[in-house]
Coordinates of C-alpha atoms in Angstrom, one line a residue:
Chain S
M977 CA -70.2 51.5 -112.8
S978 CA -67.4 50.0 -110.8
R979 CA -65.4 53.2 -110.6
Q980 CA -68.2 54.5 -108.4
R981 CA -67.9 51.6 -106.0
L982 CA -65.4 51.2 -103.2
T983 CA -63.3 48.1 -103.2
V984 CA -62.6 46.7 -99.8
V985 CA -59.8 44.1 -99.6
L986 CA -59.3 42.0 -96.5
S987 CA -55.8 40.7 -96.3
Q988 CA -55.7 37.6 -94.1
A989 CA -53.2 37.1 -91.3
Q990 CA -50.4 34.6 -91.7
G991 CA -51.0 31.3 -89.9
K992 CA -54.3 30.1 -88.5
N993 CA -54.8 32.3 -85.4
P994 CA -58.6 31.7 -84.7
G995 CA -59.1 35.1 -83.1
R996 CA -57.7 36.8 -86.2
R997 CA -59.6 34.6 -88.6
A998 CA -62.8 35.3 -86.7
L999 CA -62.3 39.1 -86.9
E1000 CA -61.7 38.8 -90.6
E1001 CA -64.8 36.7 -91.1
S1002 CA -67.0 39.0 -89.1
I1003 CA -65.8 42.0 -91.0
A1004 CA -66.3 40.3 -94.4
A1005 CA -69.7 39.1 -93.5
A1006 CA -70.9 42.5 -92.4
L1007 CA -69.4 44.4 -95.3
I1008 CA -70.7 42.0 -98.0
M1009 CA -74.2 43.2 -97.2
E1010 CA -73.2 46.9 -97.6
P1011 CA -74.4 48.6 -100.8
G1012 CA -71.7 50.2 -102.9
L1013 CA -68.9 48.0 -101.8
D1014 CA -67.0 45.2 -103.5
V1015 CA -65.4 43.0 -100.9
S1016 CA -62.6 40.6 -101.6
I1017 CA -60.3 38.5 -99.4
V1018 CA -56.7 37.8 -100.3
P1019 CA -53.9 36.2 -98.3
Y1020 CA -51.3 38.1 -96.3
L1021 CA -50.4 41.1 -98.5
Y1022 CA -46.6 41.0 -97.8
D1023 CA -46.3 37.4 -99.1
L1024 CA -48.1 37.9 -102.4
D1025 CA -45.7 37.5 -105.3
A1026 CA -46.2 38.9 -108.8
E1027 CA -47.9 35.8 -110.1
H1028 CA -50.3 35.4 -107.3
T1029 CA -54.0 35.8 -108.2
G1030 CA -54.6 38.0 -105.2
R1031 CA -51.9 40.3 -106.5
L1032 CA -53.4 40.3 -110.0
F1033 CA -56.7 41.1 -108.5
L1034 CA -55.3 44.0 -106.6
E1035 CA -53.7 45.3 -109.7
S1036 CA -57.0 45.1 -111.5
V1037 CA -58.8 47.3 -109.0
Q1038 CA -59.7 50.7 -110.4
G1039 CA -60.8 53.5 -108.2
D1040 CA -60.7 54.0 -104.4
M1041 CA -59.8 51.1 -102.2
V1042 CA -59.7 50.2 -98.5
V1043 CA -57.2 47.5 -97.5
L1044 CA -57.5 45.9 -94.1
A1045 CA -54.4 44.1 -93.1
W1046 CA -52.5 42.9 -90.1
M1047 CA -49.7 45.5 -90.4
F1048 CA -49.2 49.2 -90.0
P1049 CA -51.1 51.2 -92.5
R1050 CA -47.9 52.9 -93.7
A1051 CA -46.4 49.5 -94.4
A1052 CA -49.4 48.3 -96.3
F1053 CA -49.7 51.4 -98.3
W1054 CA -46.1 51.4 -99.5
L1055 CA -46.1 47.7 -100.0
L1056 CA -49.0 48.2 -102.5
D1057 CA -47.1 51.1 -104.1
R1058 CA -44.1 48.8 -104.5
D1059 CA -46.4 46.3 -106.3
G1060 CA -47.6 49.0 -108.6
I1061 CA -50.9 49.5 -106.9
K1062 CA -50.7 53.2 -106.5
G1063 CA -52.8 56.0 -105.2
H1064 CA -53.0 58.8 -102.7
Y1065 CA -52.7 57.9 -99.0
G1066 CA -56.1 58.0 -97.4
D1067 CA -56.0 58.8 -93.7
N1068 CA -58.1 56.6 -91.5
Q1069 CA -59.5 57.6 -88.2
I1070 CA -59.2 54.2 -86.5
A1071 CA -55.8 53.9 -85.0
P1072 CA -55.6 56.8 -82.6
P1073 CA -59.0 57.2 -81.1
T1074 CA -58.0 60.3 -79.1
E1075 CA -55.6 61.8 -81.6
A1076 CA -57.6 61.6 -84.8
D1077 CA -56.4 65.0 -86.0
E1078 CA -52.8 66.0 -85.7
D1079 CA -52.7 68.9 -83.3
E1080 CA -50.5 71.1 -85.4
D1081 CA -52.1 72.1 -88.7
G1082 CA -53.8 68.9 -89.8
E1083 CA -51.0 68.1 -92.1
P1084 CA -47.9 66.2 -91.1
E1085 CA -44.6 67.9 -91.8
P1086 CA -44.0 68.4 -95.5
P1087 CA -42.6 65.1 -96.8
K1088 CA -38.8 65.2 -97.2
G1089 CA -38.8 62.2 -99.4
I1090 CA -38.7 61.8 -103.2
G1091 CA -42.3 60.7 -103.3
A1092 CA -44.0 58.0 -105.3
V1093 CA -44.1 58.2 -109.1
N1094 CA -47.1 57.6 -111.4
V1095 CA -49.6 58.0 -108.6
A1096 CA -53.1 57.2 -109.8
K1097 CA -55.8 59.6 -109.1
R1098 CA -57.5 57.5 -106.5
W1099 CA -57.2 57.0 -102.8
I1100 CA -56.0 54.0 -100.9
Y1101 CA -57.0 53.6 -97.3
C1102 CA -55.1 51.1 -95.2
L1103 CA -56.5 49.9 -91.9
D1104 CA -54.5 47.9 -89.3
L1105 CA -56.5 44.9 -88.1
R1106 CA -54.4 44.8 -85.0
D1107 CA -55.9 48.0 -83.7
H1108 CA -59.2 46.7 -82.5
G1109 CA -60.7 43.3 -81.7
N1110 CA -64.2 44.6 -82.4
Y1111 CA -65.2 44.3 -86.0
D1112 CA -67.9 47.0 -85.8
I1113 CA -65.2 49.7 -85.5
Y1114 CA -63.9 48.6 -88.9
I1115 CA -67.4 48.5 -90.4
Q1116 CA -68.0 52.1 -89.2
E1117 CA -64.7 53.3 -90.6
V1118 CA -65.3 51.7 -94.0
R1119 CA -68.7 53.4 -94.1
R1120 CA -67.1 56.7 -93.2
I1121 CA -64.5 56.2 -95.9
A1122 CA -67.1 55.2 -98.5
A1123 CA -68.9 58.5 -97.7
E1124 CA -65.7 60.4 -98.0
C1125 CA -64.9 58.9 -101.3
R1126 CA -68.4 59.6 -102.6
E1127 CA -68.1 63.2 -101.6
R1128 CA -64.7 63.5 -103.2
R1129 CA -66.0 62.1 -106.4
A1130 CA -69.0 64.3 -106.4
A1131 CA -66.8 67.4 -105.8
G1132 CA -64.4 66.2 -108.5
N1133 CA -67.1 65.5 -111.0
G1134 CA -68.2 69.1 -110.9
Q1135 CA -65.0 70.2 -112.4
T1136 CA -64.3 67.5 -115.0
T1137 CA -66.0 67.1 -118.2
M1138 CA -66.8 63.4 -117.6
V1139 CA -70.3 62.8 -118.8
E1140 CA -72.3 59.7 -118.2
L1141 CA -75.1 59.0 -120.6
G1142 CA -77.7 56.5 -120.0
L1143 CA -76.7 53.1 -118.7
P1144 CA -73.1 52.7 -117.5
A1145 CA -70.9 51.0 -120.0
P1146 CA -70.3 47.4 -119.1
Q1147 CA -67.0 47.2 -117.3
P1148 CA -64.7 44.4 -118.4
Q1149 CA -64.4 42.8 -115.0
P1150 CA -61.6 40.3 -114.8
S1151 CA -62.9 37.4 -112.8
F1152 CA -60.8 35.7 -110.1
A1153 CA -61.6 32.3 -108.8
S1154 CA -61.7 32.5 -105.0
D1155 CA -59.6 29.3 -104.5
Q1156 CA -56.9 30.9 -106.6
L1157 CA -57.4 34.2 -104.8
L1158 CA -56.9 32.6 -101.4
K1159 CA -54.1 30.2 -102.4
Q1160 CA -51.7 30.5 -99.4
P1161 CA -48.4 32.0 -100.6
E1162 CA -44.9 31.2 -99.2
R1163 CA -43.7 33.4 -96.5
R1164 CA -41.5 36.2 -97.7
W1165 CA -39.1 38.8 -96.2
Y1166 CA -38.0 42.0 -97.8
P1167 CA -37.8 45.7 -97.2
V1168 CA -40.6 48.1 -98.1
I1169 CA -39.6 51.7 -98.9
D1170 CA -41.7 54.7 -97.8
Y1171 CA -41.0 57.1 -100.6
S1172 CA -42.5 59.9 -98.6
R1173 CA -39.5 59.6 -96.4
C1174 CA -36.8 58.2 -98.7
T1175 CA -34.4 60.9 -99.9
N1176 CA -32.6 58.7 -102.4
C1177 CA -29.4 59.0 -100.3
M1178 CA -28.4 55.4 -101.2
E1179 CA -27.0 54.5 -97.9
C1180 CA -29.0 51.3 -97.8
L1181 CA -27.6 50.4 -101.2
D1182 CA -24.1 50.9 -100.0
F1183 CA -24.8 49.0 -96.8
C1184 CA -26.6 45.9 -98.0
L1185 CA -24.1 43.3 -99.3
F1186 CA -26.7 41.0 -100.6
G1187 CA -27.8 43.0 -103.6
V1188 CA -31.3 43.7 -102.5
Y1189 CA -31.2 47.4 -103.5
G1190 CA -30.8 48.9 -106.9
V1191 CA -31.9 52.0 -108.9
D1192 CA -34.6 52.3 -111.6
N1193 CA -34.2 54.1 -114.9
L1194 CA -35.0 57.4 -113.1
D1195 CA -32.1 56.7 -110.7
R1196 CA -34.5 56.2 -107.9
L1197 CA -33.7 53.7 -105.2
I1198 CA -35.7 50.6 -105.5
V1199 CA -35.8 47.2 -103.8
E1200 CA -34.5 45.3 -106.9
N1201 CA -34.0 41.8 -105.7
Q1202 CA -36.4 41.5 -102.8
D1203 CA -36.0 37.8 -102.4
S1204 CA -32.2 38.1 -101.9
C1205 CA -33.0 39.7 -98.6
K1206 CA -32.1 37.7 -95.5
R1207 CA -35.0 36.6 -93.4
G1208 CA -35.2 38.3 -90.1
C1209 CA -32.5 40.8 -90.8
P1210 CA -33.6 44.4 -90.5
A1211 CA -30.1 45.9 -90.6
C1212 CA -30.6 48.3 -93.6
S1213 CA -33.6 49.8 -91.8
R1214 CA -31.4 50.7 -88.9
V1215 CA -28.9 52.4 -91.3
C1216 CA -31.5 54.5 -93.1
P1217 CA -31.2 58.1 -91.8
E1218 CA -34.9 58.8 -92.5
Q1219 CA -36.4 55.5 -91.2
A1220 CA -37.9 55.0 -94.6
I1221 CA -37.2 51.3 -94.7
M1222 CA -39.9 49.1 -93.2
F1223 CA -40.0 45.4 -92.5
P1224 CA -43.7 44.9 -91.8
D1225 CA -43.2 41.7 -89.9
Y1226 CA -40.5 43.0 -87.6
K1227 CA -41.3 43.2 -84.0
T1228 CA -40.0 46.7 -83.2
P1229 CA -42.7 49.1 -84.3
A1230 CA -40.4 51.7 -85.7
I1231 CA -39.0 49.2 -88.1
A1232 CA -42.4 47.6 -88.9
G1233 CA -43.7 50.9 -90.1
A1234 CA -45.3 52.5 -87.1
P1235 CA -47.0 55.8 -87.9
V1236 CA -45.0 58.9 -87.9
G1237 CA -45.9 61.6 -85.4
N1238 CA -49.0 59.7 -84.4
I1239 CA -48.4 58.9 -80.8
S1240 CA -51.2 57.3 -79.0
G1241 CA -51.1 53.6 -78.5
L1242 CA -47.4 53.6 -79.3
K1243 CA -44.7 53.0 -76.8
I1244 CA -41.3 54.3 -75.9
D1245 CA -38.5 52.2 -77.3
L1246 CA -36.0 51.4 -74.6
S1247 CA -33.8 49.2 -76.7
K1248 CA -31.0 51.7 -76.5
L1249 CA -31.1 51.7 -72.7
F1250 CA -31.3 48.0 -72.5
G1251 CA -28.1 47.3 -74.5
G1252 CA -29.2 48.0 -78.0
G1253 CA -26.6 50.7 -78.1
D1254 CA -25.5 51.9 -81.4
A1255 CA -27.8 51.2 -84.3
M1256 CA -24.9 51.1 -86.7
A1257 CA -23.1 48.5 -84.7
M1258 CA -26.2 46.5 -84.4
A1259 CA -26.9 46.7 -88.1
A1260 CA -23.3 45.7 -88.8
Q1261 CA -23.6 42.8 -86.4
E1262 CA -26.8 41.6 -88.0
R1263 CA -25.3 41.9 -91.5
D1264 CA -22.2 39.9 -90.3
R1265 CA -24.4 37.1 -89.0
E1266 CA -26.0 36.8 -92.4
L1267 CA -22.7 37.1 -94.3
V1268 CA -21.2 34.3 -92.2
A1269 CA -24.3 32.2 -92.6
D1270 CA -23.8 32.6 -96.4
G1271 CA -20.2 31.4 -96.0
R1272 CA -18.8 34.9 -96.6
Q1273 CA -16.5 37.0 -94.6
A1274 CA -17.8 39.2 -91.9
V1275 CA -17.0 42.8 -92.7
G1276 CA -18.0 44.5 -89.4
M1277 CA -18.1 48.3 -89.6
S1278 CA -15.7 48.5 -92.5
V1279 CA -18.1 48.5 -95.4
G1280 CA -21.0 50.8 -96.2
I1281 CA -21.3 52.5 -92.8
P1282 CA -22.1 56.2 -93.5
K1283 CA -19.6 58.5 -91.8
R1284 CA -21.9 61.4 -91.4
Q1285 CA -24.0 59.3 -89.1
A1286 CA -21.2 58.6 -86.7
D1287 CA -22.6 61.0 -84.1
K1288 CA -26.2 60.8 -85.0
T1289 CA -28.8 59.7 -82.5
Q1290 CA -29.9 56.2 -83.0
E1291 CA -33.3 56.7 -81.5
P1292 CA -35.8 56.6 -84.4
K1293 CA -37.4 59.9 -84.9
D1294 CA -40.8 58.5 -84.8
D1295 CA -40.4 57.9 -81.2
L1296 CA -39.6 61.4 -80.0
D1297 CA -43.1 62.5 -79.4
K1298 CA -44.0 59.2 -77.8
L1299 CA -41.0 59.5 -75.6
M1300 CA -42.1 62.9 -74.5
D1301 CA -45.5 61.7 -73.6
A1302 CA -44.2 58.6 -71.9
L1303 CA -42.0 60.8 -69.8
D1304 CA -44.9 62.8 -68.6
E1305 CA -46.7 59.7 -67.6
L1306 CA -43.7 58.4 -65.8
E1307 CA -43.6 61.5 -63.6
I1308 CA -39.8 61.4 -63.4
Chain O
M1371 CA -21.6 42.5 -48.6
P1372 CA -22.2 46.1 -49.7
D1373 CA -25.3 47.9 -48.4
D1374 CA -28.4 48.2 -50.5
Q1375 CA -28.6 51.4 -52.5
T1376 CA -31.5 53.5 -53.5
F1377 CA -31.4 55.5 -56.7
L1378 CA -34.0 58.3 -57.0
M1379 CA -35.7 58.4 -60.3
G1380 CA -37.5 61.7 -59.8
K1381 CA -39.7 60.8 -56.9
F1382 CA -39.5 57.1 -57.4
P1383 CA -36.9 55.2 -55.3
A1384 CA -35.3 52.3 -57.3
V1385 CA -34.0 49.9 -54.7
L1386 CA -30.7 48.2 -55.7
P1387 CA -29.8 45.2 -53.4
G1388 CA -26.2 45.2 -52.2
G1389 CA -25.7 41.5 -52.7
L1390 CA -26.1 41.5 -56.4
L1391 CA -23.9 42.3 -59.4
Y1392 CA -25.1 44.5 -62.2
A1393 CA -24.8 44.8 -66.0
R1394 CA -25.0 48.0 -67.9
N1395 CA -28.2 46.9 -69.6
H1396 CA -30.0 47.2 -66.3
M1397 CA -30.0 43.6 -65.4
W1398 CA -29.0 42.2 -62.0
C1399 CA -26.9 39.1 -61.6
R1400 CA -26.9 36.6 -58.8
E1401 CA -24.0 34.3 -59.0
C1402 CA -24.8 30.7 -58.3
E1403 CA -22.3 27.8 -58.1
N1404 CA -20.4 26.2 -61.0
G1405 CA -20.2 29.3 -63.1
R1406 CA -23.9 29.8 -63.5
A1407 CA -25.6 33.0 -62.8
R1408 CA -29.2 34.2 -62.7
F1409 CA -30.3 37.5 -64.3
G1410 CA -33.3 39.7 -64.0
F1411 CA -34.3 43.4 -64.5
T1412 CA -33.4 45.9 -61.9
S1413 CA -36.1 48.0 -60.3
Y1414 CA -34.7 50.9 -62.3
A1415 CA -35.5 49.1 -65.6
V1416 CA -38.9 47.9 -64.3
R1417 CA -39.8 51.5 -63.4
L1418 CA -39.1 52.7 -66.9
M1419 CA -41.1 49.9 -68.5
Q1420 CA -43.9 49.5 -66.0
D1421 CA -46.4 46.6 -66.4
V1422 CA -45.0 43.9 -68.5
Y1423 CA -47.4 42.5 -71.0
F1424 CA -45.4 40.3 -73.2
L1425 CA -42.0 38.6 -73.2
D1426 CA -40.4 36.7 -76.0
W1427 CA -37.1 35.0 -76.4
Q1428 CA -35.4 34.5 -79.7
V1429 CA -32.7 32.1 -78.6
S1430 CA -33.0 28.7 -77.0
P1431 CA -31.6 27.2 -73.8
G1432 CA -28.2 25.8 -74.7
D1433 CA -27.4 28.5 -77.2
R1434 CA -24.2 30.4 -77.0
V1435 CA -24.7 34.2 -77.1
E1436 CA -22.3 37.1 -77.6
L1437 CA -22.2 40.1 -75.4
L1438 CA -25.2 42.3 -76.3
Q1439 CA -26.5 39.9 -78.9
Q1440 CA -30.2 40.4 -79.3
I1441 CA -32.0 37.6 -77.4
G1442 CA -35.5 38.7 -77.0
H1443 CA -38.2 41.3 -77.0
I1444 CA -40.4 42.8 -74.3
E1445 CA -43.6 44.8 -74.4
T1446 CA -44.9 46.7 -71.4
S1447 CA -47.6 49.2 -70.7
K1448 CA -45.2 52.0 -71.5
A1449 CA -42.4 50.6 -73.6
V1450 CA -41.2 48.1 -76.1
S1451 CA -37.6 47.0 -76.2
D1452 CA -35.4 44.4 -77.7
L1453 CA -33.5 42.5 -75.1
F1454 CA -29.8 41.8 -75.2
A1455 CA -27.4 39.4 -73.6
P1456 CA -25.7 41.0 -70.6
L1457 CA -22.6 39.0 -71.1
A1458 CA -21.1 36.4 -73.5
G1459 CA -21.9 32.9 -72.4
T1460 CA -24.3 30.0 -72.7
L1461 CA -28.0 30.4 -72.0
I1462 CA -29.1 27.6 -69.7
A1463 CA -32.7 28.3 -68.9
F1464 CA -35.4 30.9 -69.2
N1465 CA -37.8 31.5 -66.4
P1466 CA -40.8 29.3 -67.5
E1467 CA -43.3 31.1 -65.3
L1468 CA -42.7 34.4 -67.1
L1469 CA -43.6 32.9 -70.4
K1470 CA -47.0 32.1 -68.9
D1471 CA -47.4 35.3 -67.1
P1472 CA -44.7 38.0 -67.4
S1473 CA -46.1 40.1 -64.7
G1474 CA -43.8 38.3 -62.2
I1475 CA -41.2 40.8 -63.3
N1476 CA -43.3 43.6 -61.7
V1477 CA -44.3 41.6 -58.7
D1478 CA -41.0 40.3 -57.6
G1479 CA -38.3 41.5 -60.0
Y1480 CA -35.4 40.5 -57.8
G1481 CA -36.8 37.0 -56.9
E1482 CA -39.5 35.0 -58.7
G1483 CA -39.4 37.4 -61.6
W1484 CA -35.9 36.4 -62.7
L1485 CA -35.4 36.2 -66.5
F1486 CA -32.8 33.6 -67.3
D1487 CA -29.8 31.6 -66.1
M1488 CA -26.5 31.7 -68.0
E1489 CA -23.1 30.1 -67.8
C1490 CA -20.8 33.0 -68.0
D1491 CA -17.9 34.9 -66.5
G1492 CA -19.2 37.7 -64.4
A1493 CA -15.9 39.4 -63.8
S1494 CA -16.9 42.4 -65.8
L1495 CA -20.1 43.1 -63.9
W1496 CA -20.5 46.0 -61.5
T1497 CA -21.0 46.1 -57.8
V1498 CA -24.1 47.9 -56.6
D1499 CA -22.0 51.1 -55.9
E1500 CA -20.7 51.0 -59.4
Y1501 CA -24.1 50.5 -60.9
E1502 CA -25.6 53.3 -58.7
Q1503 CA -22.8 55.6 -60.0
F1504 CA -23.6 54.6 -63.6
L1505 CA -27.2 55.5 -63.0
S1506 CA -26.3 58.8 -61.5
D1507 CA -23.9 59.7 -64.2
N1508 CA -26.4 58.9 -66.9
W1509 CA -29.6 60.1 -65.4
E1510 CA -29.5 63.4 -67.2
K1511 CA -28.7 61.7 -70.4
T1512 CA -31.4 59.1 -69.9
Q1513 CA -34.0 61.8 -69.2
R1514 CA -32.9 63.6 -72.3
L1515 CA -33.1 60.4 -74.3
I1516 CA -36.6 59.8 -73.0
K1517 CA -37.5 63.3 -73.9
G1518 CA -36.1 62.8 -77.3
K1519 CA -33.6 65.6 -77.0
I1520 CA -30.5 63.5 -77.1
N1521 CA -29.5 64.6 -80.6
T1522 CA -28.8 68.1 -79.4
E1523 CA -25.3 67.0 -78.5
D1524 CA -23.5 63.8 -77.5

């Protein structure tokens, strides 16, 4: 029965980079032969709109899922959450080969954020295809995850009253034509919110003058009009005091959803030293550029700049540990 | 011409040539004729970044840029950073060699590893002594920033 199977979704890279395509194909070819897995390929996750077959497919998936995509796992996970494809965050052991277990107590600091709502009782594992060029590492990790999911189900089944008699009931499997599944979507640009960090402070809503943000009927902050967002502009992400806003395609890792507290492989961000200066000023500047491009008046720092952040450090918190490590290596 | 200066970053001596001008975003500037100037990273900046892997510009030659407008991005063995215009002006050219192989920044940061040429007014730039002073004054803070402790005061 399909609930017992693990769905593996490969999200393609944008563009036609042959190296990336080759990695995707090697992974797909290897996994398709694995028992207990359902493997599907969809276009770049971030670009899928609500009508896209790939998105409908993702929504139809029951049970545990592994998503391999060309973005940070945190970005992929909350992107899916935003699309209503919800579950618990499954940790992978791929990204930091030396730092697999957090050295403190195995748990990251308790989430400050308001958390996701209506989380389904299943796990979603997101793997970043940029981590390794070798497909075998991904195959091994998917196998590990498959085993982990089996164990979890086995443990869970002991407690529940779910009984399976005889043959599994036929699952109504929606079918998706592969040409529809792989239809290349338009490029999109919008913020993705990490609700494990978002405290609902609404500073982004005050700051963005393009109406991207709103609240839902529970008064939770949401990205309401995602396609009103201005391509390339990450300003709200700089304003967010919790670094909860991600733009998966942005070049700066802290904005693109780099992992929190996971340090290996990540780098010290020197933007502040090299003239990045004040994140608020930068955000205001970026917003002004978009306002002017829209034929509106630049507002500078006069609108939506939170006062209480006036003397706050601009260095993203994610970077602190990395910075410390980097310093040791610098021997300065 | 002022003497060369050396700023000690811990044990590492960052050499600062006396004949150059300096911007606060750790770029040097060599003034050329007709209002053009060449910019590159100081050895201080290069030491913080270490081996450059990737350099990308987000503006094109001929573009007008504002002071500290974001113009590019760099990735090195130790760091990533957005890059910002050291002055307001017009970008004339980017070093084409670096786009093929950015390690020129490490090999010859004050020469072949130059970053870009601009048409600009360099009056606000610093002399080597002023830059050295700036580095000294901010060294504590920089270390704190790197250690991630800057939010304790400031």
